[in-house]
Amino acid sequence: MHHNMDGITSNTKYLGDASKTNWVVSGDAVIYNDNVLLTMAVDTAGTVMATSTYMWYGNVKAKFKTSRGQGVVTAFILFSDVKDEIDYEFVGSKLDVAQSNYYFQGITNYDEEQDIQLSDTWANYHEYEIQWTPDQITWLVDGQVGRTKKRIDTWNATSNQWMFPQTPARVQLSIWPGGLATNGEGTIEWAGGVIDWNSEDIKNNKYYYASFESVDIECYNATSSLGTNTGVSYTYSSLVGTNNTVVDGDKPTILKSLLGTGTNMSAAYPSAASSGAAAASATAAQIPGLTGTGGGGVDTHSSGDDSSSGSSSGTSSASGSSSTGGSSGFSQGTGSSGSGSGSKSAADKVGANQERVLKGSVFAGIVAVVGMMAL
């Protein structure tokens, strides 16, 4: 399935009908020369864009040029509702390196990041690929294998489980401020230093940007067991949140309003007639993904204790948005933010007291219990 870089809908307007859009965005995405520029203006949290559909194993390729500059991070990841994650990350001060990593349910692992060497990622388009099966992840750059990780090598005897990404995930593309001055010291150091908001790119364009040309997704298309996509949606049968608890079924995915959840999909704004007041407009607290749900990709480079499990995914009768209690997180985007930190308009201007950097889920829990598949 070729995902053209068009069909983009704001996360403040998306209600779960994946047939209406290819992408859901938080922040500012600019169309330029048939590419999509994900932008990060001064003191914003950048931009994150995610597919409206999920893939449960398969191959995904993205062709793009990264951003540049110390503290500026570009990312191409797979991210599931229980925080399983497969990453490419690019630090703007190291333009000859693609960082590969993976996480199981958001649990930090400081030893699994590996570098893949390549030519200037800002000046050159490269094709980055993730091949994902129930047994192995392969990272490829321009068709050449850069890294392989086998599930059999991820067994954790203490927790008695495979620490391997295994649940339906969205493709997410983003630019985010690893070098924000209010971030943790470890995050800033990893990102190459504090961001220069007076750089050449800021002076010339008013923002940092990464340029995405194309994304191609090939689903695993299993006919039975793991990796099927024969239904309408994916749900979870257990809080365990492993691949054997994924249900490929026919639960609906479309909410009546942004007040809806997976357990109350018909929730609607009060009408002026029934309430005696003007109908409510969407606020930050009513926009899934802009509230304190955490979001896509927990940064593991902070000097604080960022370890958390995303296994609170939810069952077939509970919310599928996993929460990390993200009181120290920030939301990406340019709309109002309902960050758990209580900071003012964090998506417009990132405030202080936000130690943990989140790469940002565009619509964490927008459908709550269900997610449309990539068919």
PDB file of C-alpha atoms in Angstrom, residues 1 53 60 89 100 120 132 148 173 199 228 232 266 331:
ATOM      1  CA  MET A   1       0.000   0.000   0.000  1.00  0.00           C
ATOM      2  CA  THR A  53      -4.506   2.756   9.918  1.00  0.00           C
ATOM      3  CA  VAL A  60       7.292  -0.140   5.808  1.00  0.00           C
ATOM      4  CA  GLU A  89      15.854   8.484  15.070  1.00  0.00           C
ATOM      5  CA  SER A 100      17.891   2.234  15.437  1.00  0.00           C
ATOM      6  CA  ASP A 120      24.497  13.235   5.066  1.00  0.00           C
ATOM      7  CA  TRP A 132       8.854  -6.700  11.009  1.00  0.00           C
ATOM      8  CA  THR A 148      18.701  -7.311  12.668  1.00  0.00           C
ATOM      9  CA  LEU A 173       6.828  10.597  11.338  1.00  0.00           C
ATOM     10  CA  SER A 199      19.957  29.323  13.391  1.00  0.00           C
ATOM     11  CA  THR A 228      -3.944 -11.114  10.295  1.00  0.00           C
ATOM     12  CA  VAL A 232     -12.381  -3.986  10.698  1.00  0.00           C
ATOM     13  CA  SER A 266     -21.793   7.981  20.921  1.00  0.00           C
ATOM     14  CA  SER A 331       2.273  17.315  23.674  1.00  0.00           C
TER      15      SER A 331
END
